[in-house]
Each structure stands twice: as C-alpha cells, then as structure tokens.
mmCIF file of C-alpha atoms in Angstrom:
data_model
loop_
_atom_site.group_PDB
_atom_site.id
_atom_site.type_symbol
_atom_site.label_atom_id
_atom_site.label_comp_id
_atom_site.label_asym_id
_atom_site.label_seq_id
_atom_site.Cartn_x
_atom_site.Cartn_y
_atom_site.Cartn_z
ATOM 1 C CA MET A 1235 27.404 33.779 103.951
ATOM 2 C CA LYS A 1236 26.990 31.629 101.003
ATOM 3 C CA ARG A 1237 23.704 30.164 102.668
ATOM 4 C CA THR A 1238 22.236 33.952 102.592
ATOM 5 C CA TYR A 1239 23.476 34.750 99.155
ATOM 6 C CA TRP A 1240 21.203 31.632 97.284
ATOM 7 C CA ASN A 1241 18.242 32.618 99.908
ATOM 8 C CA SER A 1242 18.525 36.215 98.451
ATOM 9 C CA PHE A 1243 18.438 35.027 95.004
ATOM 10 C CA ILE A 1244 15.561 32.140 95.683
ATOM 11 C CA PHE A 1245 13.347 35.060 97.762
ATOM 12 C CA ALA A 1246 14.517 37.886 94.344
ATOM 13 C CA ILE A 1247 13.341 35.126 91.539
ATOM 14 C CA PRO A 1248 9.297 35.210 92.359
ATOM 15 C CA LEU A 1249 9.438 38.611 93.342
ATOM 16 C CA LEU A 1250 10.740 40.188 89.733
ATOM 17 C CA THR A 1251 8.116 37.772 88.663
ATOM 18 C CA ILE A 1252 5.510 39.370 90.288
ATOM 19 C CA ALA A 1253 7.006 43.277 89.435
ATOM 20 C CA THR A 1254 6.898 41.991 85.707
ATOM 21 C CA VAL A 1255 3.840 41.166 85.324
ATOM 22 C CA SER A 1256 2.197 43.602 87.431
ATOM 23 C CA PHE A 1257 4.048 46.940 85.866
ATOM 24 C CA GLY A 1258 3.480 45.083 82.604
ATOM 25 C CA ASP A 1259 -0.108 46.589 82.259
ATOM 26 C CA ASP A 1260 -0.790 49.255 80.318
ATOM 27 C CA ASP A 1261 2.350 48.230 78.286
ATOM 28 C CA GLU A 1262 1.846 47.204 74.484
ATOM 29 C CA GLU A 1263 5.414 48.352 73.290
ATOM 30 C CA GLY A 1264 7.517 46.427 74.198
ATOM 31 C CA PHE A 1265 9.559 44.559 77.376
ATOM 32 C CA PHE A 1266 11.651 47.464 78.851
ATOM 33 C CA LYS A 1267 8.676 49.968 78.620
ATOM 34 C CA PHE A 1268 8.049 48.196 82.196
ATOM 35 C CA PHE A 1269 11.038 49.931 83.983
ATOM 36 C CA LYS A 1270 8.836 53.392 83.303
ATOM 37 C CA ARG A 1271 5.850 52.852 83.512
ATOM 38 C CA LYS A 1272 3.342 55.216 82.380
ATOM 39 C CA PRO A 1273 -0.404 55.116 81.889
ATOM 40 C CA GLY A 1274 -1.921 55.409 78.130
ATOM 41 C CA ILE A 1275 -2.562 58.990 78.950
ATOM 42 C CA ALA A 1276 -1.623 61.960 80.759
ATOM 43 C CA PRO A 1277 -3.609 61.477 84.132
ATOM 44 C CA VAL A 1278 -5.767 64.988 85.128
ATOM 45 C CA THR A 1279 -3.379 67.530 87.085
ATOM 46 C CA SER A 1280 -5.762 70.198 87.927
ATOM 47 C CA GLN A 1281 -7.628 70.393 90.342
ATOM 48 C CA LEU A 1282 -9.733 72.843 89.212
ATOM 49 C CA TYR A 1283 -10.872 70.912 86.003
ATOM 50 C CA LYS A 1284 -11.711 67.951 88.719
ATOM 51 C CA GLU A 1285 -14.039 69.812 90.680
ATOM 52 C CA GLU A 1286 -15.812 71.544 87.925
ATOM 53 C CA CYS A 1287 -15.945 68.989 85.036
ATOM 54 C CA GLY A 1288 -15.853 65.618 87.393
ATOM 55 C CA SER A 1289 -18.246 66.892 89.697
ATOM 56 C CA CYS A 1290 -21.081 65.708 86.754
ATOM 57 C CA HIS A 1291 -18.982 63.219 85.147
ATOM 58 C CA PHE A 1292 -16.163 61.237 84.252
ATOM 59 C CA ALA A 1293 -12.971 63.947 84.078
ATOM 60 C CA TYR A 1294 -12.277 63.159 80.665
ATOM 61 C CA GLN A 1295 -8.692 63.205 80.199
ATOM 62 C CA PRO A 1296 -7.434 66.382 78.160
ATOM 63 C CA GLY A 1297 -5.121 64.241 76.133
ATOM 64 C CA TRP A 1298 -8.362 62.380 74.660
ATOM 65 C CA LEU A 1299 -8.825 65.241 71.863
ATOM 66 C CA PRO A 1300 -7.178 68.110 70.298
ATOM 67 C CA GLU A 1301 -7.424 71.870 71.064
ATOM 68 C CA GLN A 1302 -10.166 72.844 68.943
ATOM 69 C CA SER A 1303 -11.758 70.052 70.281
ATOM 70 C CA TRP A 1304 -11.646 71.464 73.515
ATOM 71 C CA ARG A 1305 -12.267 75.034 71.934
ATOM 72 C CA ASP A 1306 -15.395 74.208 70.658
ATOM 73 C CA MET A 1307 -16.532 73.011 73.872
ATOM 74 C CA MET A 1308 -15.648 75.505 75.643
ATOM 75 C CA SER A 1309 -17.082 78.492 74.223
ATOM 76 C CA ARG A 1310 -21.226 76.564 74.405
ATOM 77 C CA LEU A 1311 -21.055 75.264 77.852
ATOM 78 C CA ASP A 1312 -24.606 76.883 78.339
ATOM 79 C CA ASP A 1313 -25.637 73.593 75.940
ATOM 80 C CA HIS A 1314 -23.148 71.232 76.817
ATOM 81 C CA PHE A 1315 -24.691 67.975 75.194
ATOM 82 C CA GLY A 1316 -28.356 69.389 76.646
ATOM 83 C CA ASP A 1317 -27.120 70.354 79.886
ATOM 84 C CA ASN A 1318 -26.395 73.641 81.613
ATOM 85 C CA ALA A 1319 -22.918 73.458 82.316
ATOM 86 C CA GLU A 1320 -21.965 77.698 82.483
ATOM 87 C CA LEU A 1321 -18.374 78.372 84.213
ATOM 88 C CA ASN A 1322 -17.562 81.694 85.494
ATOM 89 C CA PRO A 1323 -15.608 83.495 83.358
ATOM 90 C CA VAL A 1324 -12.508 83.505 85.756
ATOM 91 C CA ASN A 1325 -12.862 79.614 85.777
ATOM 92 C CA GLN A 1326 -13.945 79.494 82.086
ATOM 93 C CA LYS A 1327 -10.615 80.213 81.355
ATOM 94 C CA GLN A 1328 -8.188 78.835 83.692
ATOM 95 C CA VAL A 1329 -10.078 75.825 82.355
ATOM 96 C CA LEU A 1330 -9.988 76.072 78.832
ATOM 97 C CA GLU A 1331 -5.755 76.623 79.344
ATOM 98 C CA TYR A 1332 -5.683 73.977 81.191
ATOM 99 C CA LEU A 1333 -7.391 71.810 78.534
ATOM 100 C CA VAL A 1334 -6.043 73.526 75.410
ATOM 101 C CA SER A 1335 -2.181 72.848 77.077
ATOM 102 C CA ASN A 1336 -2.895 69.367 77.436
ATOM 103 C CA SER A 1337 -4.608 68.214 74.946
ATOM 104 C CA ALA A 1338 -4.076 64.888 72.369
ATOM 105 C CA ASP A 1339 -2.435 66.845 69.806
ATOM 106 C CA LYS A 1340 0.163 68.492 72.235
ATOM 107 C CA SER A 1341 0.817 64.754 74.554
ATOM 108 C CA ASP A 1342 3.514 62.106 73.489
ATOM 109 C CA TYR A 1343 0.862 59.039 75.729
ATOM 110 C CA ARG A 1344 0.627 55.918 73.515
ATOM 111 C CA ARG A 1345 -3.431 56.784 73.639
ATOM 112 C CA SER A 1346 -3.171 60.794 72.671
ATOM 113 C CA LYS A 1347 -1.056 59.126 69.490
ATOM 114 C CA LYS A 1348 -3.266 57.087 68.365
ATOM 115 C CA MET A 1349 -6.402 58.729 68.746
ATOM 116 C CA MET A 1350 -4.647 61.855 66.424
ATOM 117 C CA ARG A 1351 -3.785 58.985 64.314
ATOM 118 C CA SER A 1352 -7.468 58.838 63.991
ATOM 119 C CA ILE A 1353 -8.976 61.242 63.768
ATOM 120 C CA GLY A 1354 -6.427 63.214 61.697
ATOM 121 C CA SER A 1355 -4.686 66.561 62.253
ATOM 122 C CA SER A 1356 -7.784 69.066 61.246
ATOM 123 C CA ALA A 1357 -11.170 67.283 62.911
ATOM 124 C CA ALA A 1358 -12.350 68.447 65.814
ATOM 125 C CA PRO A 1359 -14.583 65.717 66.988
ATOM 126 C CA GLN A 1360 -16.632 66.809 69.931
ATOM 127 C CA ARG A 1361 -17.781 62.751 71.831
ATOM 128 C CA ILE A 1362 -14.674 60.712 72.352
ATOM 129 C CA THR A 1363 -16.780 57.971 71.366
ATOM 130 C CA GLU A 1364 -17.340 58.853 67.747
ATOM 131 C CA THR A 1365 -14.387 59.204 66.964
ATOM 132 C CA GLY A 1366 -12.195 55.739 65.139
ATOM 133 C CA TYR A 1367 -9.946 54.729 67.603
ATOM 134 C CA PHE A 1368 -12.917 55.169 70.715
ATOM 135 C CA LYS A 1369 -15.445 52.779 68.148
ATOM 136 C CA HIS A 1370 -12.802 50.453 67.350
ATOM 137 C CA GLU A 1371 -11.096 49.739 70.966
ATOM 138 C CA HIS A 1372 -15.056 49.303 72.126
ATOM 139 C CA ASP A 1373 -16.859 47.469 68.785
ATOM 140 C CA GLU A 1374 -16.569 44.004 70.317
ATOM 141 C CA ILE A 1375 -18.295 44.429 73.173
ATOM 142 C CA PRO A 1376 -22.618 43.342 73.264
ATOM 143 C CA SER A 1377 -24.724 46.521 73.733
ATOM 144 C CA ARG A 1378 -26.234 44.368 76.357
ATOM 145 C CA LEU A 1379 -23.234 44.791 78.604
ATOM 146 C CA ILE A 1380 -23.479 48.001 77.882
ATOM 147 C CA ALA A 1381 -26.764 49.673 76.896
ATOM 148 C CA GLU A 1382 -29.032 47.559 78.645
ATOM 149 C CA ASN A 1383 -26.521 47.063 81.679
ATOM 150 C CA ASP A 1384 -28.049 49.321 84.343
ATOM 151 C CA LYS A 1385 -24.738 49.970 86.247
ATOM 152 C CA VAL A 1386 -23.014 50.509 83.092
ATOM 153 C CA ALA A 1387 -25.872 52.720 80.709
ATOM 154 C CA SER A 1388 -23.891 54.627 78.102
ATOM 155 C CA LEU A 1389 -19.448 54.235 76.831
ATOM 156 C CA SER A 1390 -19.299 57.594 78.394
ATOM 157 C CA HIS A 1391 -18.816 56.475 82.041
ATOM 158 C CA CYS A 1392 -15.267 55.396 81.355
ATOM 159 C CA ASN A 1393 -15.011 54.997 84.690
ATOM 160 C CA ALA A 1394 -18.015 51.837 84.918
ATOM 161 C CA CYS A 1395 -15.788 49.102 83.574
ATOM 162 C CA HIS A 1396 -11.550 51.240 83.702
ATOM 163 C CA GLN A 1397 -11.505 50.203 86.563
ATOM 164 C CA ASP A 1398 -8.313 52.188 87.130
ATOM 165 C CA ALA A 1399 -9.400 55.258 84.279
ATOM 166 C CA ASP A 1400 -8.934 58.235 86.413
ATOM 167 C CA GLN A 1401 -5.126 57.672 86.690
ATOM 168 C CA GLY A 1402 -5.130 57.255 82.604
ATOM 169 C CA THR A 1403 -4.851 53.392 82.479
ATOM 170 C CA PHE A 1404 -7.219 51.502 80.391
ATOM 171 C CA SER A 1405 -5.510 48.771 79.443
ATOM 172 C CA GLU A 1406 -7.533 45.304 78.837
ATOM 173 C CA GLY A 1407 -6.105 43.927 83.041
ATOM 174 C CA ASN A 1408 -7.798 46.289 84.147
ATOM 175 C CA ILE A 1409 -11.271 46.220 82.809
ATOM 176 C CA GLU A 1410 -14.110 44.430 85.176
ATOM 177 C CA ILE A 1411 -17.589 44.971 83.558
ATOM 178 C CA PRO A 1412 -19.995 45.419 86.342
ATOM 179 C CA GLY A 1413 -22.855 42.776 86.846
ATOM 180 C CA HIS A 1414 -20.194 40.620 83.919
ATOM 181 C CA GLY A 1415 -16.588 40.385 85.314
ATOM 182 C CA LYS A 1416 -13.575 40.861 83.741
ATOM 183 C CA TRP A 1417 -13.539 41.445 80.237
ATOM 184 C CA ASP A 1418 -11.795 39.019 77.342
ATOM 185 C CA ASP A 1419 -11.603 39.421 74.178
ATOM 186 C CA MET B 1047 -2.165 58.088 129.818
ATOM 187 C CA LYS B 1048 -0.547 59.123 126.866
ATOM 188 C CA SER B 1049 -3.705 57.662 124.853
ATOM 189 C CA ARG B 1050 -6.255 59.476 127.005
ATOM 190 C CA ARG B 1051 -4.431 62.997 126.734
ATOM 191 C CA PHE B 1052 -4.234 62.444 122.825
ATOM 192 C CA SER B 1053 -7.944 61.172 123.160
ATOM 193 C CA LEU B 1054 -8.936 64.737 125.584
ATOM 194 C CA TYR B 1055 -6.640 66.462 122.331
ATOM 195 C CA ILE B 1056 -8.774 64.976 119.368
ATOM 196 C CA SER B 1057 -12.368 65.153 120.880
ATOM 197 C CA ILE B 1058 -11.525 68.928 121.729
ATOM 198 C CA LEU B 1059 -10.327 68.947 117.846
ATOM 199 C CA ALA B 1060 -13.193 67.966 116.912
ATOM 200 C CA ILE B 1061 -15.886 70.062 118.939
ATOM 201 C CA VAL B 1062 -13.856 73.412 117.284
ATOM 202 C CA LEU B 1063 -13.968 71.890 114.003
ATOM 203 C CA GLY B 1064 -17.805 70.959 114.525
ATOM 204 C CA VAL B 1065 -18.374 74.944 115.665
ATOM 205 C CA THR B 1066 -16.352 76.446 113.007
ATOM 206 C CA SER B 1067 -18.149 74.591 110.478
ATOM 207 C CA SER B 1068 -21.694 75.356 111.044
ATOM 208 C CA LEU B 1069 -20.433 78.637 111.754
ATOM 209 C CA VAL B 1070 -19.145 78.830 108.706
ATOM 210 C CA HIS B 1071 -21.960 77.684 107.224
ATOM 211 C CA ALA B 1072 -24.678 80.119 108.955
ATOM 212 C CA SER B 1073 -22.611 83.464 108.161
ATOM 213 C CA VAL B 1074 -22.479 82.013 104.483
ATOM 214 C CA THR B 1075 -25.890 81.484 104.399
ATOM 215 C CA SER B 1076 -26.877 84.355 106.285
ATOM 216 C CA ASP B 1077 -24.659 86.647 103.486
ATOM 217 C CA LEU B 1078 -26.396 85.062 100.626
ATOM 218 C CA MET B 1079 -29.525 85.924 102.106
ATOM 219 C CA ALA B 1080 -29.100 89.101 102.661
ATOM 220 C CA GLU B 1081 -27.957 89.841 99.830
ATOM 221 C CA TYR B 1082 -31.005 88.421 98.282
ATOM 222 C CA GLN B 1083 -32.951 89.994 100.406
ATOM 223 C CA HIS B 1084 -31.383 93.100 99.412
ATOM 224 C CA SER B 1085 -31.776 92.312 94.871
ATOM 225 C CA GLY B 1086 -35.893 92.284 96.093
ATOM 226 C CA ALA B 1087 -36.935 89.083 97.870
ATOM 227 C CA GLN B 1088 -39.467 89.223 100.656
ATOM 228 C CA GLN B 1089 -38.928 86.706 104.028
ATOM 229 C CA PRO B 1090 -38.209 83.108 102.718
ATOM 230 C CA ASP B 1091 -40.505 80.358 102.701
ATOM 231 C CA PRO B 1092 -39.081 77.020 102.685
ATOM 232 C CA GLN B 1093 -42.803 75.131 102.135
ATOM 233 C CA LYS B 1094 -43.201 76.987 98.575
ATOM 234 C CA ALA B 1095 -39.663 75.439 97.766
ATOM 235 C CA LYS B 1096 -40.551 71.911 98.778
ATOM 236 C CA ALA B 1097 -43.714 71.991 96.848
ATOM 237 C CA MET B 1098 -41.151 73.396 93.559
ATOM 238 C CA TRP B 1099 -38.978 71.128 94.613
ATOM 239 C CA THR B 1100 -40.983 67.876 92.777
ATOM 240 C CA GLN B 1101 -42.598 69.735 90.578
ATOM 241 C CA LYS B 1102 -41.857 69.133 86.912
ATOM 242 C CA PHE B 1103 -40.906 71.349 84.212
ATOM 243 C CA PRO B 1104 -40.637 70.912 80.299
ATOM 244 C CA ASP B 1105 -37.713 69.204 78.748
ATOM 245 C CA ASP B 1106 -36.286 70.073 75.504
ATOM 246 C CA SER B 1107 -38.937 67.373 74.163
ATOM 247 C CA GLY B 1108 -41.653 69.517 75.787
ATOM 248 C CA LYS B 1109 -42.479 66.446 78.169
ATOM 249 C CA ASN B 1110 -42.589 67.703 82.017
ATOM 250 C CA THR B 1111 -40.180 65.691 82.978
ATOM 251 C CA ARG B 1112 -37.457 67.471 84.568
ATOM 252 C CA SER B 1113 -37.480 68.562 88.696
ATOM 253 C CA CYS B 1114 -34.934 69.069 90.945
ATOM 254 C CA SER B 1115 -35.367 65.671 92.497
ATOM 255 C CA SER B 1116 -34.592 64.173 89.327
ATOM 256 C CA CYS B 1117 -30.924 64.775 90.357
ATOM 257 C CA HIS B 1118 -31.145 65.035 93.608
ATOM 258 C CA THR B 1119 -34.340 62.597 94.597
ATOM 259 C CA ASP B 1120 -37.327 64.037 97.220
ATOM 260 C CA ASN B 1121 -35.425 63.273 99.822
ATOM 261 C CA LEU B 1122 -33.423 65.454 100.671
ATOM 262 C CA HIS B 1123 -31.111 63.686 103.164
ATOM 263 C CA SER B 1124 -30.302 60.585 100.377
ATOM 264 C CA SER B 1125 -28.121 60.784 97.235
ATOM 265 C CA GLY B 1126 -28.960 61.791 94.511
ATOM 266 C CA LYS B 1127 -27.433 60.821 91.305
ATOM 267 C CA HIS B 1128 -26.565 62.585 87.757
ATOM 268 C CA ALA B 1129 -29.951 62.407 85.248
ATOM 269 C CA ARG B 1130 -27.459 61.632 82.794
ATOM 270 C CA THR B 1131 -24.159 60.444 83.456
ATOM 271 C CA ASN B 1132 -25.364 58.710 86.839
ATOM 272 C CA LYS B 1133 -22.842 59.999 88.875
ATOM 273 C CA PRO B 1134 -23.658 59.933 92.392
ATOM 274 C CA ILE B 1135 -24.425 64.063 93.861
ATOM 275 C CA GLU B 1136 -23.895 63.548 97.773
ATOM 276 C CA PRO B 1137 -26.882 64.123 99.882
ATOM 277 C CA LEU B 1138 -27.276 68.416 99.606
ATOM 278 C CA ALA B 1139 -29.313 68.149 103.582
ATOM 279 C CA PRO B 1140 -26.758 70.493 105.594
ATOM 280 C CA SER B 1141 -27.897 67.526 108.493
ATOM 281 C CA VAL B 1142 -25.920 64.250 107.072
ATOM 282 C CA ASN B 1143 -23.583 66.195 105.242
ATOM 283 C CA LYS B 1144 -21.375 69.088 106.855
ATOM 284 C CA GLU B 1145 -19.892 70.366 103.659
ATOM 285 C CA ARG B 1146 -22.967 71.537 101.965
ATOM 286 C CA LEU B 1147 -23.889 75.745 101.702
ATOM 287 C CA THR B 1148 -20.424 76.537 103.181
ATOM 288 C CA ASP B 1149 -19.253 77.908 99.920
ATOM 289 C CA ALA B 1150 -21.222 81.335 98.325
ATOM 290 C CA LYS B 1151 -19.472 80.923 94.751
ATOM 291 C CA LYS B 1152 -20.438 77.096 94.945
ATOM 292 C CA ILE B 1153 -24.180 77.563 96.279
ATOM 293 C CA GLU B 1154 -24.065 80.353 93.171
ATOM 294 C CA LYS B 1155 -22.765 78.135 90.677
ATOM 295 C CA TRP B 1156 -25.006 75.649 91.440
ATOM 296 C CA PHE B 1157 -28.413 77.606 91.315
ATOM 297 C CA LYS B 1158 -27.475 79.092 88.224
ATOM 298 C CA ARG B 1159 -26.937 75.909 86.293
ATOM 299 C CA ASN B 1160 -30.091 73.927 87.784
ATOM 300 C CA CYS B 1161 -32.245 76.479 87.919
ATOM 301 C CA LYS B 1162 -31.645 77.044 84.088
ATOM 302 C CA TRP B 1163 -31.937 72.739 83.266
ATOM 303 C CA THR B 1164 -34.876 72.251 85.644
ATOM 304 C CA LEU B 1165 -37.004 75.724 85.263
ATOM 305 C CA GLY B 1166 -35.157 76.721 81.955
ATOM 306 C CA ARG B 1167 -34.236 80.209 83.206
ATOM 307 C CA GLU B 1168 -32.169 81.236 86.359
ATOM 308 C CA CYS B 1169 -34.053 81.516 89.594
ATOM 309 C CA SER B 1170 -35.441 84.857 91.275
ATOM 310 C CA PRO B 1171 -34.135 85.837 94.652
ATOM 311 C CA GLN B 1172 -37.079 85.140 95.836
ATOM 312 C CA GLU B 1173 -36.698 81.081 94.669
ATOM 313 C CA LYS B 1174 -33.342 81.269 95.255
ATOM 314 C CA SER B 1175 -34.032 81.661 99.003
ATOM 315 C CA ASP B 1176 -37.007 79.829 99.583
ATOM 316 C CA PHE B 1177 -34.560 77.237 98.531
ATOM 317 C CA LEU B 1178 -32.153 77.797 100.641
ATOM 318 C CA SER B 1179 -34.025 78.464 103.597
ATOM 319 C CA TYR B 1180 -35.942 75.004 102.869
ATOM 320 C CA ILE B 1181 -32.238 73.035 102.477
ATOM 321 C CA LEU B 1182 -30.965 74.627 105.071
ATOM 322 C CA SER B 1183 -33.625 73.152 107.310
ATOM 323 C CA GLN B 1184 -32.864 69.452 106.216
#
C-alpha cells in the first residue's frame, strides 16, 4: 500500500513538470495563469467570417482592431486593399456585427489590450501591420526571413510562422519561420 | 462477418453520397444556366471561356497582368494560390474537387468578385455561362 503511494508521486513529478511547461506557453503574466490557459487574443468563432474572409487570407481575429477600423473596412469592400471583396448585403451586415462586437476596444484579452494601448482610443488603423504594437513585436526580424522569403513573403501572413495563429496564440514558443526554423530573440 | 457487413454499408453509403453530390451539382449548374439564358445568354461556349481564361487584363497601373490563371493557374485540375495573399486555392475542376459548383450562391459570389478584379467589370450572363460550361467540362 505504501509503495503504491510513493509510486504515484514518482509519476506525478514529471507529469506536473510537463504540464507546467506546456501550459505556460502564451503566458507572460505570471505563474498562476497556467491554471486557465488562455490564448493572447480571442479566437475566431464566426463560421461565416471564417468562410467569407478566411477564404482569401488569414482570418485575422476581430480583437486586433477597434470598432471604427472594422466599420471603415467593411464600408469599402469593393476596394479591399486593392482587391474586390464584396459580400451580399445580408452577409456584409452579419460579418460587420461579428467584427464590431468582438473588436479590440471591447476585448479583455491581453493582446487586444496591448493593441489598444499602442494605437490610442481614437485611432482607426486599417492595417494591423502598421500599428505600433505590431511593429514593436516584429522589429527584430530581418527582411530576408520575411519579404525575401518566398514561403512567407509578407508580415500579413500570420500563420506562415505563428503555428497556432488560428487559435489566437502568438507566443514566441510557437513560432517557426519556414526555411529558418524556430525563432529566438 | 460483421466487418464484411460494415464494409458493405460503407460502400452503399459512398455510392449514395457520390450519386447525390453529382445530382446536386447538375441541378445547381443547370438552374444557373437557365437563369443566364433567361437574361439573354445564347448557347454556352466552353472554348471561348478557355481562351478568355488566360487572356491578360490591365491592373491598377494599366499593365496587362491580370487573368483568371493568375490565381487558378491554367490547369483547372491543379491547386492555385491567391495572387496577393498566397493562400492556397483548391482545384476548380469538379472532376477532382467534388465540392465545386454545388452552391449557386458561392458561384455567383465568386463570379462577381473575380470578374471585377480580373476584367474590371462584372461578367455578362453569356460570359458566365461560357465559364460555367468550361469549368463543368474539366
């Protein structure tokens, strides 16, 4: 009886270590966060959004931009960064509602808050890549790994390097740059 | 014995699904064809669409760089990628991609977006029925 008791301890120690390491991933706010693992930004939940927007590009989480950014963007889909991305009026309204009710200014996720702090409450940027927060996070990566790397080509392609981008996780431990490998700074 | 019966069920299911999907696909496209004819299109001409598929149209700077094949390649059986975002695009040919041409709304949505991007205008009912007949034949 006593032996089984100790055995369970011996198994528990490595298991707990593994759990701590793997759950600590997207965590920069202290040890206790590992009890409830939460991605840096709220993952996309709308199937319509995934389909309508995600069929051409990475389905950027609505928590990356404030409400006014999404309103501006959705009002000129006929010239969406040079492409035509028009939706029928019903879907256009539904997608806008989804974006607006999950925008950065309303989110309590860590990266949305950081984004809001970096752009200020009145700004309405159209490009995530031109925000202070985004630039700050990517300023150490040489262009040979992005622009001159065929498999990445642009910083807009989040999931080219952020392996769990579609789950809202952008932590440094989950970065793998194609043709280069893990990213350590 | 049990596993044999199971595989029999699976094959029946596969056949039923296969037949229904090709039926769906046939009725969706024939309904659309009828609609295009109702709006003035004549007999569809897949050869015309094939020629137009690789024809280059001007981009914003006026250079002739845009065509259907910019993103879909000139072989409808193979995957393409979005010219700007590099996002992979599944093959268009229904013979290799069963999901293609099974949803009228999707077909219309992409005709609208992609004709505007490529040609700088919406496609006419005649052009749409040409393209549809070309894609169907692939």
